[in-house]
Short mmCIF file of C-alpha atoms and ligand atoms in Angstrom, two decimals:
data_model
loop_
_atom_site.label_atom_id
_atom_site.label_comp_id
_atom_site.label_asym_id
_atom_site.label_seq_id
_atom_site.Cartn_x
_atom_site.Cartn_y
_atom_site.Cartn_z
CA MET A 23 39.53 -29.89 36.17
CA ASP A 24 40.69 -26.56 37.02
CA GLY A 25 37.45 -24.35 37.05
CA SER A 26 38.26 -21.13 36.03
CA PRO A 27 38.52 -21.33 32.24
CA VAL A 28 34.95 -22.33 32.88
CA LYS A 29 33.54 -19.04 34.84
CA ARG A 30 35.57 -17.38 31.99
CA PHE A 31 33.61 -18.75 29.48
CA ILE A 32 30.15 -18.29 30.90
CA PRO A 33 30.59 -14.34 30.46
CA LEU A 34 31.75 -14.52 26.88
CA LEU A 35 29.06 -17.47 26.45
CA LEU A 36 26.41 -15.25 28.16
CA LEU A 37 27.10 -12.40 25.03
CA CYS A 38 27.62 -14.06 22.19
CA LEU A 39 23.23 -15.35 23.30
CA VAL A 40 22.28 -11.52 23.36
CA PHE A 41 24.51 -10.99 20.35
CA VAL A 42 22.35 -13.96 18.79
CA GLN A 43 19.22 -13.42 20.40
CA ALA A 44 19.02 -9.59 20.00
CA PRO A 45 18.76 -8.83 16.61
CA ALA A 46 15.82 -12.02 16.01
CA VAL A 47 12.56 -10.10 18.07
CA SER A 48 12.45 -6.56 16.65
CA ALA A 49 9.94 -4.70 17.31
CA SER A 50 6.07 -4.83 19.33
CA VAL A 51 2.92 -4.17 17.96
CA ASP A 52 -0.44 -3.34 19.14
CA ILE A 53 -3.41 -5.83 17.23
CA GLY A 54 -7.34 -5.07 18.42
CA ARG A 55 -10.02 -4.50 17.24
CA ILE A 56 -11.94 -1.43 16.76
CA GLY A 57 -13.18 0.20 19.48
CA GLN A 58 -11.62 -2.15 22.01
CA PRO A 59 -8.83 -1.98 23.81
CA PRO A 60 -5.39 -3.25 21.58
CA THR A 61 -3.40 -5.98 22.76
CA THR A 62 0.48 -5.48 22.66
CA LEU A 63 2.39 -8.85 21.44
CA SER A 64 6.07 -8.39 21.73
CA ASP A 65 7.40 -11.20 19.64
CA VAL A 66 7.74 -9.64 16.47
CA TYR A 67 10.56 -11.27 13.79
CA LEU A 68 11.95 -9.67 12.06
CA ARG A 69 13.58 -11.46 8.34
CA ASP A 70 14.56 -10.00 5.40
CA GLY A 71 12.75 -6.63 6.07
CA THR A 72 9.19 -8.21 6.50
CA ALA A 73 8.27 -8.01 10.36
CA TYR A 74 6.25 -11.15 10.48
CA ILE A 75 3.86 -12.28 13.62
CA SER A 76 2.79 -15.09 15.29
CA ILE A 77 -1.13 -16.03 13.49
CA ASP A 78 -2.32 -17.72 16.62
CA GLU A 79 -1.96 -14.54 19.43
CA VAL A 80 -3.34 -11.42 16.31
CA LEU A 81 -5.88 -14.33 16.08
CA GLY A 82 -6.19 -14.03 19.26
CA ALA A 83 -5.93 -10.03 19.50
CA LEU A 84 -8.78 -10.11 17.81
CA GLY A 85 -10.68 -12.46 19.80
CA LEU A 86 -10.63 -15.34 17.10
CA ARG A 87 -8.20 -18.51 17.24
CA GLY A 88 -7.75 -20.77 14.47
CA THR A 89 -6.06 -24.14 14.02
CA TRP A 90 -3.36 -25.74 13.30
CA ASP A 91 -3.73 -29.39 10.78
CA PRO A 92 -0.29 -31.42 11.29
CA VAL A 93 -1.34 -33.52 8.14
CA ARG A 94 -2.79 -31.68 6.15
CA HIS A 95 0.26 -28.78 7.20
CA ARG A 96 -2.22 -26.20 7.06
CA TYR A 97 -3.67 -23.65 9.04
CA SER A 98 -7.89 -22.60 9.24
CA PHE A 99 -9.72 -20.23 10.70
CA ARG A 100 -12.60 -18.55 10.46
CA THR A 101 -14.14 -15.42 8.36
CA PRO A 102 -17.81 -13.79 8.11
CA ALA A 103 -16.03 -14.61 3.91
CA GLY A 104 -15.99 -19.03 4.65
CA THR A 105 -12.46 -20.51 6.25
CA ALA A 106 -9.15 -19.34 5.07
CA SER A 107 -6.81 -21.43 5.49
CA ILE A 108 -2.22 -20.72 4.87
CA ALA A 109 0.02 -22.84 4.74
CA PRO A 110 3.61 -22.01 5.46
CA GLY A 111 5.58 -21.10 2.32
CA SER A 112 2.79 -21.57 0.50
CA PRO A 113 2.06 -17.70 -1.05
CA TYR A 114 -1.71 -18.32 -1.39
CA LEU A 115 -4.88 -17.93 1.12
CA ARG A 116 -7.05 -20.45 0.13
CA LEU A 117 -10.82 -19.03 1.06
CA GLY A 118 -13.42 -21.79 -0.06
CA GLU A 119 -13.10 -22.38 -3.81
CA ARG A 120 -10.57 -19.53 -4.75
CA PHE A 121 -7.02 -18.84 -4.12
CA ILE A 122 -5.95 -15.40 -2.59
CA PRO A 123 -1.97 -14.47 -3.63
CA LEU A 124 0.18 -13.78 -0.72
CA ASP A 125 2.79 -11.30 -1.29
CA VAL A 126 4.75 -12.71 1.65
CA PRO A 127 3.65 -16.18 2.07
CA PRO A 128 3.65 -17.22 5.62
CA ARG A 129 7.02 -18.68 7.93
CA PHE A 130 7.45 -20.64 10.71
CA ILE A 131 9.38 -18.54 13.07
CA ASP A 132 10.34 -20.31 16.69
CA GLY A 133 8.54 -22.53 16.72
CA ASP A 134 5.01 -21.11 15.62
CA LEU A 135 3.41 -20.09 12.20
CA ARG A 136 3.77 -16.58 11.35
CA VAL A 137 2.07 -13.99 8.93
CA SER A 138 4.02 -11.21 7.80
CA GLU A 139 2.52 -7.10 8.57
CA ASP A 140 1.26 -6.64 5.68
CA PHE A 141 -0.64 -9.92 5.66
CA VAL A 142 -2.69 -8.68 9.57
CA THR A 143 -2.93 -5.09 7.80
CA VAL A 144 -4.24 -5.31 4.06
CA ARG A 145 -5.62 -8.62 4.25
CA LEU A 146 -6.71 -9.70 7.12
CA PRO A 147 -8.99 -6.25 7.48
CA ALA A 148 -10.63 -7.72 4.05
CA LEU A 149 -11.30 -11.04 4.87
CA LEU A 150 -13.15 -10.29 8.52
CA GLY A 151 -15.43 -7.64 6.78
CA SER A 152 -13.84 -4.72 9.49
CA PRO A 153 -10.91 -2.39 9.88
CA ILE A 154 -9.02 -4.10 12.79
CA TYR A 155 -6.20 -1.17 14.88
CA PHE A 156 -2.60 -2.05 14.03
CA ARG A 157 0.27 -0.10 15.23
CA ASN A 158 3.86 -1.03 14.58
CA HIS A 159 6.27 0.40 17.82
CA GLN A 160 9.12 0.43 16.20
CA PRO A 161 7.84 0.29 11.73
CA ARG A 162 10.38 -0.66 9.55
CA GLU A 163 10.72 2.33 7.61
CA ALA A 164 11.75 4.58 9.77
CA PRO A 165 13.06 6.61 13.28
CA PRO A 166 10.20 7.51 15.52
CA ALA A 167 10.32 11.12 16.05
CA ASP A 168 7.63 13.23 16.38
CA ALA A 169 4.99 12.25 14.35
CA ASP A 170 5.13 14.95 11.28
CA SER A 171 9.39 14.74 11.28
CA SER A 172 8.60 10.96 11.13
CA LEU A 173 5.77 10.75 8.43
CA ASP A 174 7.30 13.41 6.84
CA ARG A 175 11.41 11.25 6.53
CA LEU A 176 9.57 8.31 5.84
CA PHE A 177 8.01 9.53 2.59
CA ALA A 178 10.94 11.43 2.30
CA PHE A 179 12.19 7.75 1.64
CA LEU A 180 9.27 6.33 0.50
CA LEU A 181 8.65 8.28 -2.48
CA HIS A 182 12.39 8.71 -3.85
CA LYS A 183 12.71 7.33 -7.81
CA SER A 184 14.69 4.62 -8.22
CA LYS A 185 16.86 4.66 -11.40
CA PRO A 186 14.66 2.99 -14.45
CA ALA A 187 15.99 0.03 -15.65
CA THR A 188 16.82 -0.23 -18.95
CA GLY A 189 15.42 -2.34 -21.65
CA GLY A 190 12.83 -3.68 -19.91
CA PRO A 191 8.84 -2.45 -20.48
CA ALA A 192 8.14 1.59 -20.25
CA LEU A 193 6.30 1.50 -17.20
CA ARG A 194 8.09 -1.72 -14.58
CA ALA A 195 5.45 -0.41 -12.32
CA VAL A 196 2.16 1.67 -10.80
CA ALA A 197 1.71 2.20 -7.47
CA LEU A 198 -2.21 2.78 -7.04
CA ASP A 199 -4.02 4.75 -3.87
CA PRO A 200 -7.50 4.08 -3.94
CA GLY A 201 -8.31 7.17 -1.71
CA HIS A 202 -10.83 6.30 1.55
CA GLY A 203 -11.77 3.14 2.87
CA GLY A 204 -13.66 1.22 6.04
CA GLU A 205 -15.32 3.85 8.56
CA ASP A 206 -13.06 6.84 6.25
CA VAL A 207 -15.86 7.31 2.91
CA GLY A 208 -14.86 10.32 1.69
CA ALA A 209 -17.29 12.60 -0.12
CA ILE A 210 -20.07 11.48 -0.31
CA SER A 211 -23.19 12.70 -3.44
CA PRO A 212 -26.42 14.24 -2.81
CA ARG A 213 -27.94 10.33 -3.07
CA GLY A 214 -25.37 8.32 -1.86
CA ASP A 215 -22.93 7.49 -3.40
CA MET A 216 -19.11 7.42 -1.03
CA GLU A 217 -15.92 7.97 -2.84
CA LYS A 218 -14.19 5.57 -0.79
CA THR A 219 -15.95 3.47 -3.57
CA ILE A 220 -16.05 5.48 -6.78
CA SER A 221 -11.57 5.66 -6.08
CA LEU A 222 -11.88 1.48 -5.53
CA ASP A 223 -13.63 1.03 -8.50
CA VAL A 224 -11.90 2.82 -11.26
CA ALA A 225 -8.55 1.70 -9.51
CA ARG A 226 -9.45 -2.03 -10.10
CA ARG A 227 -9.96 -1.03 -13.87
CA LEU A 228 -6.91 1.34 -14.41
CA GLU A 229 -5.18 -1.75 -12.45
CA ARG A 230 -6.95 -4.77 -14.90
CA LEU A 231 -5.86 -2.23 -17.83
CA LEU A 232 -2.40 -1.90 -16.68
CA LYS A 233 -1.62 -5.82 -16.21
CA MET A 234 -3.46 -5.94 -19.48
CA ARG A 235 -2.39 -4.09 -22.17
CA LEU A 236 1.53 -3.09 -20.47
CA GLY A 237 2.11 -6.28 -18.65
CA THR A 238 2.67 -3.78 -16.17
CA SER A 239 2.58 -4.90 -11.96
CA VAL A 240 0.17 -2.80 -10.42
CA TYR A 241 0.63 -2.16 -6.61
CA MET A 242 -2.31 -1.10 -5.03
CA SER A 243 -2.72 -0.17 -1.52
CA ARG A 244 -6.37 -1.42 -0.61
CA SER A 245 -8.42 -4.07 -2.66
CA GLY A 246 -10.99 -3.85 -0.65
CA ASP A 247 -13.38 -1.63 1.93
CA TYR A 248 -10.94 -0.87 4.58
CA THR A 249 -9.10 1.53 6.65
CA VAL A 250 -5.62 2.14 5.88
CA SER A 251 -3.00 4.28 7.04
CA ALA A 252 -0.66 6.74 5.53
CA GLN A 253 2.43 4.85 5.51
CA GLN A 254 0.53 1.13 4.35
CA ARG A 255 -0.23 4.05 1.87
CA LEU A 256 3.01 5.39 0.86
CA ARG A 257 4.71 1.32 1.86
CA ILE A 258 3.44 0.36 -2.22
CA ALA A 259 5.60 3.26 -3.44
CA ALA A 260 8.62 2.14 -1.56
CA ASN A 261 8.47 -1.31 -4.41
CA PRO A 262 11.37 -0.63 -6.03
CA ASP A 263 10.22 -1.21 -9.89
CA VAL A 264 7.54 1.38 -8.85
CA ASP A 265 7.63 4.78 -11.90
CA ALA A 266 4.59 6.05 -10.89
CA LEU A 267 2.13 7.12 -8.34
CA VAL A 268 -1.03 7.84 -8.63
CA LEU A 269 -3.83 8.42 -6.50
CA LEU A 270 -7.65 8.86 -6.71
CA HIS A 271 -9.99 10.95 -4.73
CA ALA A 272 -13.32 12.54 -5.90
CA GLN A 273 -14.71 15.75 -4.23
CA GLY A 274 -17.69 17.48 -3.43
CA ALA A 275 -18.58 21.21 -4.24
CA PHE A 276 -21.21 23.72 -2.45
CA SER A 277 -21.93 24.68 -6.17
CA PRO A 278 -24.19 22.13 -8.22
CA GLU A 279 -21.92 23.65 -11.73
CA THR A 280 -18.49 23.28 -10.59
CA ARG A 281 -17.26 20.61 -12.23
CA GLY A 282 -13.78 18.88 -13.98
CA VAL A 283 -10.94 16.67 -12.56
CA THR A 284 -8.44 17.96 -11.03
CA LEU A 285 -4.46 16.75 -10.97
CA ILE A 286 -2.78 17.85 -7.70
CA VAL A 287 1.06 17.50 -8.10
CA ARG A 288 3.58 19.06 -4.48
CA PRO A 289 4.94 21.93 -4.30
CA GLN A 290 8.69 21.09 -5.35
CA GLU A 291 10.21 17.85 -5.88
CA GLU A 292 13.22 16.82 -4.80
CA SER A 293 17.14 14.65 -6.37
CA GLU A 294 18.24 12.23 -4.49
CA ALA A 295 20.56 14.14 -3.96
CA GLY A 296 18.30 16.10 -1.31
CA ALA A 297 18.33 19.28 -4.03
CA LEU A 298 15.25 20.92 -5.84
CA VAL A 299 14.61 19.30 -9.07
CA ARG A 300 14.84 22.52 -12.25
CA GLY A 301 11.83 22.55 -14.65
CA GLU A 302 8.73 21.14 -14.03
CA GLY A 303 9.97 17.72 -12.11
CA GLY A 304 7.96 14.25 -12.97
CA SER A 305 4.85 14.39 -10.62
CA MET A 306 3.94 17.83 -13.16
CA ARG A 307 5.30 15.98 -16.37
CA LEU A 308 3.09 12.90 -15.18
CA ALA A 309 -0.03 15.79 -14.02
CA ARG A 310 0.18 17.07 -18.19
CA HIS A 311 0.02 13.08 -19.58
CA LEU A 312 -3.24 12.73 -17.62
CA ALA A 313 -4.68 16.45 -18.58
CA ASP A 314 -3.78 15.68 -22.26
CA SER A 315 -5.30 12.06 -22.38
CA LEU A 316 -8.64 13.31 -20.31
CA GLN A 317 -9.35 15.67 -22.39
CA GLU A 318 -8.26 13.80 -25.15
CA LYS A 319 -11.08 11.70 -24.37
CA GLY A 320 -13.68 14.24 -23.25
CA ILE A 321 -13.68 14.68 -20.18
CA ALA A 322 -13.18 18.33 -18.88
CA VAL A 323 -9.87 18.95 -16.66
CA ALA A 324 -11.02 21.56 -14.32
CA GLY A 325 -6.96 21.99 -13.61
CA VAL A 326 -3.50 21.02 -12.83
CA MET A 327 -2.28 22.85 -9.55
CA ARG A 328 0.28 22.57 -7.03
CA ALA A 329 -0.69 22.12 -3.22
CA PRO A 330 1.25 20.95 -0.08
CA LEU A 331 -0.90 18.19 0.87
CA PRO A 332 0.91 15.82 3.31
CA HIS A 333 0.20 12.67 1.42
CA LEU A 334 1.51 13.49 -1.74
CA GLY A 335 5.10 12.92 0.10
CA ARG A 336 8.07 14.16 -0.47
CA GLY A 337 11.13 13.39 -2.82
CA ASP A 338 11.30 13.23 -7.11
CA LEU A 339 8.79 9.64 -7.86
CA PRO A 340 6.71 11.55 -10.34
CA THR A 341 3.46 11.10 -7.71
CA VAL A 342 -0.63 12.63 -9.11
CA LEU A 343 -2.86 13.15 -7.05
CA VAL A 344 -6.76 13.09 -8.95
CA GLU A 345 -9.31 14.40 -8.14
CA LEU A 346 -11.35 12.51 -10.07
CA GLY A 347 -14.16 14.77 -10.41
CA TYR A 348 -17.09 16.69 -8.58
CA LEU A 349 -20.88 14.33 -6.46
CA THR A 350 -22.14 17.60 -6.17
CA ASN A 351 -21.78 17.79 -10.61
CA PRO A 352 -24.14 15.86 -12.17
CA ASP A 353 -22.31 14.99 -15.15
CA ASP A 354 -19.53 13.59 -12.83
CA LEU A 355 -21.76 11.78 -11.01
CA ALA A 356 -23.29 9.79 -13.52
CA ARG A 357 -19.16 9.74 -14.39
CA LEU A 358 -17.96 7.97 -11.32
CA THR A 359 -21.06 5.55 -10.71
CA THR A 360 -21.82 4.46 -13.91
CA PRO A 361 -19.27 1.08 -15.01
CA SER A 362 -19.00 3.34 -19.19
CA GLY A 363 -18.13 5.92 -17.10
CA GLN A 364 -15.68 5.04 -14.51
CA GLU A 365 -13.98 2.55 -17.77
CA ALA A 366 -13.67 6.65 -19.68
CA LEU A 367 -12.07 7.42 -16.75
CA ALA A 368 -9.29 4.12 -16.37
CA GLU A 369 -9.16 4.40 -19.95
CA ALA A 370 -7.67 8.15 -19.99
CA LEU A 371 -5.90 7.58 -17.15
CA PHE A 372 -3.70 4.52 -18.13
CA ALA A 373 -3.44 6.32 -21.77
CA GLY A 374 -1.42 9.17 -20.09
CA LEU A 375 0.78 7.36 -17.89
CA ARG A 376 0.91 5.42 -20.80
CA SER A 377 2.14 8.52 -23.09
CA PHE A 378 4.00 9.68 -20.10
CA ALA A 379 6.03 7.08 -19.93
CA GLU A 380 6.89 6.76 -23.55
CA GLN A 381 8.14 9.94 -23.44
CA GLU A 382 10.19 9.63 -20.24
CA ARG A 383 12.62 6.98 -21.93
CA LYS A 384 12.54 8.71 -24.79
CA GLU A 385 14.42 11.98 -22.83
CA ALA A 386 16.07 9.14 -21.39
CA ARG A 387 17.50 8.22 -24.05
CA PRO A 388 21.41 10.04 -25.25
ZN1 LIG B 23 -10.78 11.77 -1.21
#
């Protein structure tokens, strides 16, 4: 056979390999324990918009290791909370006798069991009881540019309200962001109560009310005491069914007299076309519904205000940051730290979200 057709074929073959392989490995990430130099992992695979990383490599970067059981088809590793095991395709992580749901099941890709980026940034720190340093060199939402403007674009992307579905529940899904977490404790009361604990407690109660009474899906930016990045916090709002984002905080003041709930919305809102929304905007309407229902339940509202806080982002998704009260005021502190007080706050926020959704739906009707 003449060698020339083969020679002509080889560059074509190489070209094909380049095209086939290039999209498979898409990014690299840095992972490590806080305070120790991180390890760069470069075999990060993108599938359906999710970054998958080898569980062996992730644990290795944290000084841990797991074992694959080829008979039971499970991967197990030890954590301070007990032995955890995961299986390819399974939407559950097993921890002792408990089954913890996973948003994204692990997958076998290219010969390795791989877990999602969210598993590494959300589940793993909760299991290990300590924050993990994590950096994706090529975050899926935004191209890297200078830090401020890329974060800004990320927010703009995340916080654009999707079209509400007609017919379904009034509130399809709510994103809840309990402030702070992990080493970031937030404000502290004179007797040592921490904002990070209060924000999570109230968020959990509100989550339960929304799920139980309205069947609303709830996306939480954290479900335990660990550090969450600004991107991870707002990522929950990227779910297409999210109708509102509520950020929960508590604050402190110099004077013990200062008290009440403060509701904060971003200064202006943009439509999807980038034009400023005329009138109040969904965030301000949501804030007013929340303020009304808090007051109806006898909880003082210090004010509803607009402030250019970076974590409120841009866009037109109804977004309200709720400062639940002052840790420096005895009455507020009692409400913020007792089960009955936290439940009263959650009930009021729930009622405000529900009346907001009902009102929006009425007005959306022709
Ligand atoms: Zn805070």
